[in-house]
């Protein structure tokens, strides 16, 4: 590899481990999506990434919520809900429409020291961004139990989960799979078989004092709507390798907006249609609704139910494998019909989430001419992208009403109430061990 931004080297340190099924029960791994924007779901920095003295992680996401405007009053709401601007971790579960970017640097030679990253003008963030260690904050518990009310949240009750999967007019053989839990005086009795989640590589970064991040406490500037990563990048700082510069091309930029629409519902089923995200390697859709103490879940997977764990970044190699296995929808798919039996008889519309998977970009330091045989690269960069969309019952109307308001605090409280109400149904019965 002879120049910054050259093709990825074989055996990149960011190659993920192999994937298969894991043995984790579903009810212990689900994170209700209605509250996902408030959670930083991440795993420790992988050991394979620590092999290089300096590792840079760039995650970008484009998020859409059809029926909700991204500007005006709702733009003010986005800022209010994130404390006035962007914060690290929003690419994992974006809360509002727009583009999001997280940058994390782990410099093993000088951990937790500030650094700078020169960025292309097209990113819309100036000539550089500052990477700073996170503030030292202790977790605070406010005593709030989540406001789930009585029943299961208090340790007693029964709930059921029904699983469906696949696109089409009718459900396939063996559906639905059913699972139920009864809790009495703290004792649990399970019935049926819960679905085992698909195993996906733990590739997220948990930021700690050894990292330098953007966004950070000194700047919460949001990524503009027309932002682009295309161009040259250069990281500098105390004991950061001087050669840590690389180029990104269009195929590793932000994905375009995933324009999702849901037609029908109830007895007639629901047809999902989308315009597609340019450069996407595959798609996945998931829908959930609650009816009393029954939770109904559906996924677009054709080879058996798949869950929330797929609504996140996936390595290109795994996306290609799962498209072939029909776990994921193909890049040219533009429509999926949720069978009418799935949500028939339900009084509430389902919450639908969809993801388009982008490319990975793994760059390692180019090998200098005349380097010794035992030379090893000093730095590595991983860039990954996704585009997501959410159809959330009730918030479309909220967005319409909110545009006529002038007080940001009123919008904020109204939105929180809507999200909280939607989340209650999901949280009730999702047992967390």
Coordinates of C-alpha atoms in Angstrom, one line a residue:
X1 CA 0.0 0.0 0.0
X2 CA 1.8 3.1 -1.2
X3 CA -0.3 6.1 -0.4
X4 CA -2.8 7.3 2.2
X5 CA -6.3 6.0 1.4
X6 CA -5.0 3.1 -0.7
X7 CA -7.0 -0.1 -0.9
X8 CA -7.4 -2.0 2.4
X9 CA -4.7 -4.4 3.3
X10 CA -5.4 -8.1 3.6
X11 CA -5.9 -9.2 7.1
X12 CA -7.0 -5.8 8.3
X13 CA -7.2 -5.5 12.1
X14 CA -10.8 -4.5 11.7
X15 CA -11.8 -7.8 10.1
X16 CA -14.7 -9.1 12.3
X17 CA -14.8 -12.5 14.0
X18 CA -16.9 -15.2 12.4
X19 CA -20.7 -15.2 13.1
X20 CA -23.2 -17.7 13.9
X21 CA -26.0 -18.3 16.4
X22 CA -25.5 -17.5 20.1
X23 CA -27.2 -18.9 23.1
X24 CA -28.4 -15.7 24.7
X25 CA -32.2 -15.7 25.5
X26 CA -34.1 -13.0 23.6
X27 CA -35.8 -11.5 26.6
X28 CA -32.4 -10.7 28.1
X29 CA -31.0 -8.9 25.1
X30 CA -33.8 -6.8 23.7
X31 CA -33.5 -3.0 24.1
X32 CA -36.9 -1.3 23.2
X33 CA -36.3 0.9 20.3
X34 CA -38.5 3.7 21.5
X35 CA -36.0 4.5 24.2
X36 CA -32.9 3.5 22.2
X37 CA -31.9 7.2 21.7
X38 CA -31.4 7.5 25.4
X39 CA -29.1 4.4 25.7
X40 CA -25.5 4.1 24.7
X41 CA -25.4 0.4 23.7
X42 CA -21.8 -0.5 23.2
X43 CA -19.2 -3.1 24.0
X44 CA -15.6 -2.7 25.1
X45 CA -13.0 -1.8 22.5
X46 CA -12.1 -5.1 20.8
X47 CA -8.7 -6.6 21.5
X48 CA -8.0 -7.0 17.8
X49 CA -8.2 -3.2 17.4
X50 CA -5.7 -2.6 20.2
X51 CA -2.9 -4.3 18.2
X52 CA -2.1 -0.9 16.6
X53 CA -0.7 1.9 18.7
X54 CA -3.3 4.3 17.3
X55 CA -6.9 3.4 16.2
X56 CA -9.5 5.7 14.8
X57 CA -13.2 4.8 14.6
X58 CA -15.6 6.8 12.5
X59 CA -19.3 5.9 12.5
X60 CA -21.8 7.8 10.4
X61 CA -25.5 7.4 10.2
X62 CA -28.4 9.0 8.3
X63 CA -31.8 8.8 10.1
X64 CA -35.3 9.5 8.9
X65 CA -38.7 9.6 10.6
X66 CA -41.3 9.8 7.9
X67 CA -44.1 12.2 8.9
X68 CA -41.8 14.3 11.0
X69 CA -40.1 17.4 9.6
X70 CA -36.4 17.7 10.2
X71 CA -36.3 21.5 10.4
X72 CA -38.1 24.4 12.1
X73 CA -39.7 23.5 15.5
X74 CA -38.6 19.8 15.2
X75 CA -35.1 20.9 14.6
X76 CA -35.3 22.8 17.9
X77 CA -36.7 19.7 19.5
X78 CA -33.7 17.7 18.4
X79 CA -31.4 20.1 20.0
X80 CA -33.4 20.2 23.2
X81 CA -33.5 16.5 23.6
X82 CA -29.8 16.1 23.1
X83 CA -28.9 18.9 25.5
X84 CA -28.5 21.6 22.9
X85 CA -26.7 19.8 20.2
X86 CA -24.9 16.6 19.2
X87 CA -23.4 14.2 21.7
X88 CA -21.2 11.1 21.2
X89 CA -23.1 7.8 20.7
X90 CA -26.1 9.1 18.7
X91 CA -25.0 7.1 15.6
X92 CA -25.9 3.9 17.4
X93 CA -29.6 4.9 17.9
X94 CA -30.4 8.3 16.3
X95 CA -33.2 10.1 18.1
X96 CA -34.3 12.5 15.4
X97 CA -34.0 12.9 11.6
X98 CA -30.7 14.0 10.2
X99 CA -27.0 13.0 9.8
X100 CA -24.9 11.9 12.8
X101 CA -21.2 11.2 13.2
X102 CA -19.1 9.7 16.0
X103 CA -15.3 9.8 16.1
X104 CA -13.2 8.0 18.7
X105 CA -9.4 7.9 18.8
X106 CA -7.5 5.4 21.0
X107 CA -3.9 6.4 21.0
X108 CA -2.0 3.7 22.9
X109 CA 1.1 5.8 23.1
X110 CA -0.6 8.6 24.9
X111 CA -4.1 7.5 25.9
X112 CA -6.8 10.1 26.7
X113 CA -4.9 13.0 25.3
X114 CA -6.6 15.6 23.0
X115 CA -6.0 15.4 19.3
X116 CA -7.1 17.1 16.1
X117 CA -8.5 15.8 12.9
X118 CA -8.3 17.8 9.7
X119 CA -11.4 17.2 7.7
X120 CA -12.7 18.0 4.2
X121 CA -14.5 21.3 3.7
X122 CA -17.6 19.4 2.5
X123 CA -18.2 18.0 6.0
X124 CA -19.4 21.4 7.0
X125 CA -17.5 21.5 10.4
X126 CA -14.7 23.8 9.5
X127 CA -11.2 22.8 8.6
X128 CA -10.7 20.5 11.7
X129 CA -12.5 18.9 14.6
X130 CA -11.1 18.6 18.1
X131 CA -11.0 15.2 19.7
X132 CA -11.2 15.3 23.5
X133 CA -11.4 12.7 26.3
X134 CA -14.8 12.3 27.8
X135 CA -15.5 14.2 31.1
X136 CA -15.2 12.1 34.3
X137 CA -18.7 11.7 35.3
X138 CA -20.2 9.3 37.9
X139 CA -23.4 7.5 37.1
X140 CA -26.5 9.1 38.7
X141 CA -29.5 7.2 39.8
X142 CA -32.6 9.3 40.3
X143 CA -34.7 6.6 41.8
X144 CA -37.1 6.5 38.8
X145 CA -38.3 3.0 38.0
X146 CA -39.1 4.0 34.4
X147 CA -42.8 4.7 35.1
X148 CA -44.0 1.3 33.9
X149 CA -46.9 1.2 36.3
X150 CA -48.2 -2.0 37.9
X151 CA -48.1 -5.6 36.9
X152 CA -44.9 -7.1 35.5
X153 CA -42.8 -4.1 36.3
X154 CA -43.7 -4.8 40.0
X155 CA -42.8 -8.4 39.8
X156 CA -46.1 -10.0 39.0
X157 CA -48.0 -10.8 35.8
X158 CA -48.0 -12.7 32.6
X159 CA -46.8 -11.7 29.2
X160 CA -46.6 -13.3 25.8
X161 CA -44.5 -12.7 22.7
X162 CA -45.5 -13.9 19.3
X163 CA -42.9 -14.0 16.5
X164 CA -43.5 -13.7 12.8
X165 CA -41.1 -13.4 9.9
X166 CA -41.0 -13.0 6.1
X167 CA -42.6 -10.9 3.4
X168 CA -45.7 -11.9 1.6
X169 CA -49.5 -12.2 1.8
X170 CA -49.5 -15.1 4.2
X171 CA -47.3 -16.3 7.0
X172 CA -45.1 -19.3 6.5
X173 CA -45.1 -22.7 8.1
X174 CA -44.4 -22.8 11.8
X175 CA -45.7 -19.3 12.5
X176 CA -46.2 -17.8 14.9
X177 CA -43.6 -18.9 17.5
X178 CA -44.9 -18.2 20.9
X179 CA -43.2 -17.6 24.2
X180 CA -44.7 -16.7 27.6
X181 CA -43.6 -15.8 31.1
X182 CA -45.6 -15.8 34.3
X183 CA -44.1 -14.1 37.3
X184 CA -45.6 -14.5 40.8
X185 CA -43.9 -13.2 43.9
X186 CA -40.6 -13.0 42.1
X187 CA -40.7 -16.5 40.7
X188 CA -40.8 -17.0 37.0
X189 CA -42.4 -19.8 34.9
X190 CA -41.5 -19.9 31.2
X191 CA -43.6 -21.6 28.5
X192 CA -42.7 -22.1 24.8
X193 CA -39.4 -21.3 23.2
X194 CA -38.0 -17.9 22.9
X195 CA -36.1 -16.9 19.7
X196 CA -32.3 -17.0 19.9
X197 CA -30.8 -13.8 18.6
X198 CA -28.5 -13.8 15.6
X199 CA -24.9 -13.4 16.7
X200 CA -23.3 -10.2 15.4
X201 CA -19.8 -9.0 16.0
X202 CA -19.3 -6.7 19.0
X203 CA -17.7 -3.9 17.2
X204 CA -18.9 -0.8 19.0
X205 CA -16.6 1.3 21.1
X206 CA -17.3 2.1 24.7
X207 CA -15.7 5.5 25.2
X208 CA -13.5 5.8 28.3
X209 CA -10.8 8.0 29.7
X210 CA -8.3 6.4 27.2
X211 CA -10.2 7.8 24.2
X212 CA -10.5 11.2 22.5
X213 CA -14.0 11.9 21.1
X214 CA -16.1 14.0 18.8
X215 CA -18.7 15.4 19.6
X216 CA -17.5 16.3 23.0
X217 CA -18.1 18.8 25.9
X218 CA -16.5 21.7 24.1
X219 CA -18.5 21.4 20.8
X220 CA -21.9 19.9 20.2
X221 CA -22.2 21.2 16.7
X222 CA -24.5 19.0 14.6
X223 CA -23.6 17.5 11.3
X224 CA -25.3 19.6 8.5
X225 CA -27.7 17.9 6.1
X226 CA -25.4 18.1 3.1
X227 CA -22.3 16.9 5.0
X228 CA -19.8 14.7 3.2
X229 CA -16.7 12.8 4.4
X230 CA -15.2 12.6 0.9
X231 CA -11.7 14.0 0.8
X232 CA -8.5 13.9 2.9
X233 CA -8.3 13.4 6.7
X234 CA -5.3 13.9 8.9
X235 CA -5.1 13.2 12.6
X236 CA -2.5 15.0 14.7
X237 CA -1.7 15.2 18.4
X238 CA 0.7 14.2 21.2
X239 CA 2.5 11.0 20.1
X240 CA -0.1 10.4 17.3
X241 CA 1.8 8.8 14.3
X242 CA 2.8 11.6 11.9
X243 CA 1.7 9.6 8.9
X244 CA -1.9 9.2 10.2
X245 CA -3.7 10.5 7.1
X246 CA -6.1 8.9 4.7
X247 CA -8.6 9.7 2.0
X248 CA -12.3 8.7 1.8
X249 CA -14.2 8.3 -1.5
X250 CA -17.9 8.5 -2.2
X251 CA -18.6 4.8 -1.5
X252 CA -17.6 5.4 2.1
X253 CA -19.6 8.6 2.6
X254 CA -22.9 9.1 4.5
X255 CA -25.7 7.0 2.9
X256 CA -28.6 8.9 1.5
X257 CA -31.9 9.1 3.4
X258 CA -34.0 5.9 3.5
X259 CA -37.4 7.1 2.5
X260 CA -39.8 4.5 4.0
X261 CA -43.6 4.4 3.7
X262 CA -46.1 2.0 5.2
X263 CA -49.4 1.5 3.5
X264 CA -52.4 -0.4 5.0
X265 CA -52.4 -2.2 8.3
X266 CA -54.6 -4.3 10.5
X267 CA -56.7 -6.9 8.7
X268 CA -55.2 -6.0 5.3
X269 CA -51.6 -6.3 6.4
X270 CA -49.0 -3.6 5.7
X271 CA -46.9 -2.9 2.7
X272 CA -43.5 -1.3 3.3
X273 CA -42.1 0.6 0.3
X274 CA -38.8 2.5 0.2
X275 CA -36.8 4.5 -2.3
X276 CA -33.5 2.9 -1.3
X277 CA -30.3 4.4 0.0
X278 CA -27.6 4.9 -2.6
X279 CA -24.7 2.4 -2.0
X280 CA -26.7 0.2 0.4
X281 CA -25.6 -3.5 0.4
X282 CA -28.8 -4.8 1.9
X283 CA -31.9 -4.0 4.0
X284 CA -33.7 -5.3 7.1
X285 CA -37.0 -4.3 8.6
X286 CA -38.5 -5.0 12.0
X287 CA -42.0 -4.2 13.4
X288 CA -43.4 -4.4 16.9
X289 CA -46.8 -3.7 18.5
X290 CA -48.3 -4.4 21.9
X291 CA -51.9 -5.5 22.7
X292 CA -52.5 -5.8 26.4
X293 CA -49.8 -8.1 27.7
X294 CA -49.0 -9.6 24.3
X295 CA -46.1 -8.3 22.3
X296 CA -46.1 -9.1 18.5
X297 CA -42.8 -9.0 16.7
X298 CA -42.1 -9.3 13.0
X299 CA -39.0 -9.2 10.9
X300 CA -38.4 -9.2 7.1
X301 CA -36.0 -12.2 7.4
X302 CA -37.0 -15.1 5.2
X303 CA -34.9 -17.7 7.0
X304 CA -36.5 -17.4 10.4
X305 CA -37.2 -14.5 12.8
X306 CA -34.4 -12.0 13.3
X307 CA -34.5 -9.3 16.0
X308 CA -33.3 -5.9 17.2
X309 CA -29.6 -7.0 17.0
X310 CA -29.7 -6.6 13.2
X311 CA -30.7 -2.9 13.5
X312 CA -27.1 -1.8 13.8
X313 CA -23.9 -1.7 11.8
X314 CA -22.9 -5.0 10.2
X315 CA -19.7 -5.9 8.5
X316 CA -19.9 -6.0 4.7
X317 CA -18.9 -9.7 4.6
X318 CA -21.7 -10.6 7.0
X319 CA -24.2 -8.5 5.0
X320 CA -23.3 -10.3 1.8
X321 CA -23.6 -13.7 3.6
X322 CA -27.0 -12.9 5.0
X323 CA -28.4 -11.4 1.8
X324 CA -27.5 -14.7 0.2
X325 CA -29.2 -16.6 3.0
X326 CA -32.2 -14.3 2.7
X327 CA -31.8 -13.1 6.3
X328 CA -31.5 -9.7 4.8
X329 CA -33.3 -8.1 1.9
X330 CA -31.2 -7.7 -1.3
X331 CA -29.8 -4.3 -2.3
X332 CA -32.4 -4.0 -5.2
X333 CA -35.4 -4.7 -2.9
X334 CA -37.9 -1.9 -2.7
X335 CA -41.0 -3.5 -1.2
X336 CA -42.0 -5.9 1.5
X337 CA -45.6 -6.9 2.5
X338 CA -46.1 -7.7 6.2
X339 CA -48.6 -10.6 6.2
X340 CA -52.1 -9.6 7.3
X341 CA -52.2 -12.3 10.1
X342 CA -49.3 -10.6 11.9
X343 CA -51.1 -7.5 13.3
X344 CA -54.7 -8.5 12.6
X345 CA -57.0 -7.5 15.3
X346 CA -54.6 -5.1 16.9
X347 CA -55.9 -1.7 18.0
X348 CA -52.5 0.0 17.6
X349 CA -50.3 0.5 14.6
X350 CA -46.9 -1.2 14.7
X351 CA -43.7 0.7 15.2
X352 CA -41.6 -0.1 12.1
X353 CA -37.8 0.2 11.9
X354 CA -35.6 -0.3 8.9
X355 CA -31.9 -0.2 8.2
X356 CA -29.8 0.1 5.0
X357 CA -26.3 -1.3 5.5
X358 CA -23.4 0.8 4.1
X359 CA -19.8 -0.1 3.3
X360 CA -16.9 -0.7 5.6
X361 CA -13.6 1.2 5.1
X362 CA -10.6 -0.2 6.8
X363 CA -7.3 1.6 6.3
X364 CA -3.9 0.8 7.8
X365 CA -0.7 2.8 7.6
X366 CA 1.0 2.3 4.2
X367 CA 4.2 0.3 4.3
X368 CA 7.2 2.7 3.7
X369 CA 9.7 1.9 0.9
X370 CA 12.7 0.1 2.3
X371 CA 10.9 -0.9 5.5
X372 CA 12.4 -3.7 7.6
X373 CA 11.0 -7.1 7.2
X374 CA 9.5 -7.0 10.7
X375 CA 7.8 -3.6 10.1
X376 CA 4.3 -3.2 11.5
X377 CA 1.8 -0.4 10.8
X378 CA 1.4 2.2 13.6
X379 CA -2.2 3.1 13.0
X380 CA -5.5 1.9 11.6
X381 CA -8.8 3.5 10.7
X382 CA -12.3 2.0 10.5
X383 CA -15.2 3.9 8.9
X384 CA -18.7 2.4 8.6
X385 CA -22.1 3.8 7.6
X386 CA -25.8 3.0 7.8
X387 CA -29.1 4.7 7.0
X388 CA -32.1 4.1 9.2
X389 CA -35.8 5.0 9.2
X390 CA -38.6 4.7 11.8
X391 CA -42.3 4.7 11.4
X392 CA -43.5 5.4 15.0
X393 CA -47.2 5.6 15.8
X394 CA -48.4 8.9 17.2
X395 CA -45.2 10.9 16.5
X396 CA -46.2 11.8 13.0
X397 CA -49.1 13.8 14.4
X398 CA -46.9 15.2 17.1
X399 CA -44.5 16.5 14.4
X400 CA -47.4 18.2 12.6
X401 CA -48.8 19.9 15.8
X402 CA -45.3 20.9 17.0
X403 CA -44.5 23.0 13.9
X404 CA -47.2 25.4 15.1
X405 CA -45.6 26.0 18.5
X406 CA -43.1 28.5 19.4
X407 CA -41.8 27.3 22.8
X408 CA -39.1 24.7 22.5
X409 CA -39.7 23.4 26.1
X410 CA -43.3 22.6 25.2
X411 CA -42.2 20.6 22.2
X412 CA -39.6 18.8 24.2
X413 CA -42.1 17.7 26.9
X414 CA -44.7 16.7 24.4
X415 CA -42.2 14.6 22.5
X416 CA -40.9 12.9 25.7
X417 CA -44.5 12.1 26.6
X418 CA -45.2 10.5 23.2
X419 CA -42.0 8.4 23.3
X420 CA -42.6 7.4 26.9
X421 CA -46.1 6.2 26.1
X422 CA -45.0 4.2 23.1
X423 CA -42.2 2.7 25.1
X424 CA -44.4 1.6 28.0
X425 CA -46.0 -1.1 25.9
X426 CA -42.7 -2.5 24.8
X427 CA -41.0 -2.4 28.2
X428 CA -43.9 -4.1 29.9
X429 CA -43.1 -7.8 29.6
X430 CA -39.6 -7.5 28.3
X431 CA -37.8 -9.2 31.2
X432 CA -34.3 -7.8 31.9
X433 CA -32.1 -10.3 33.8

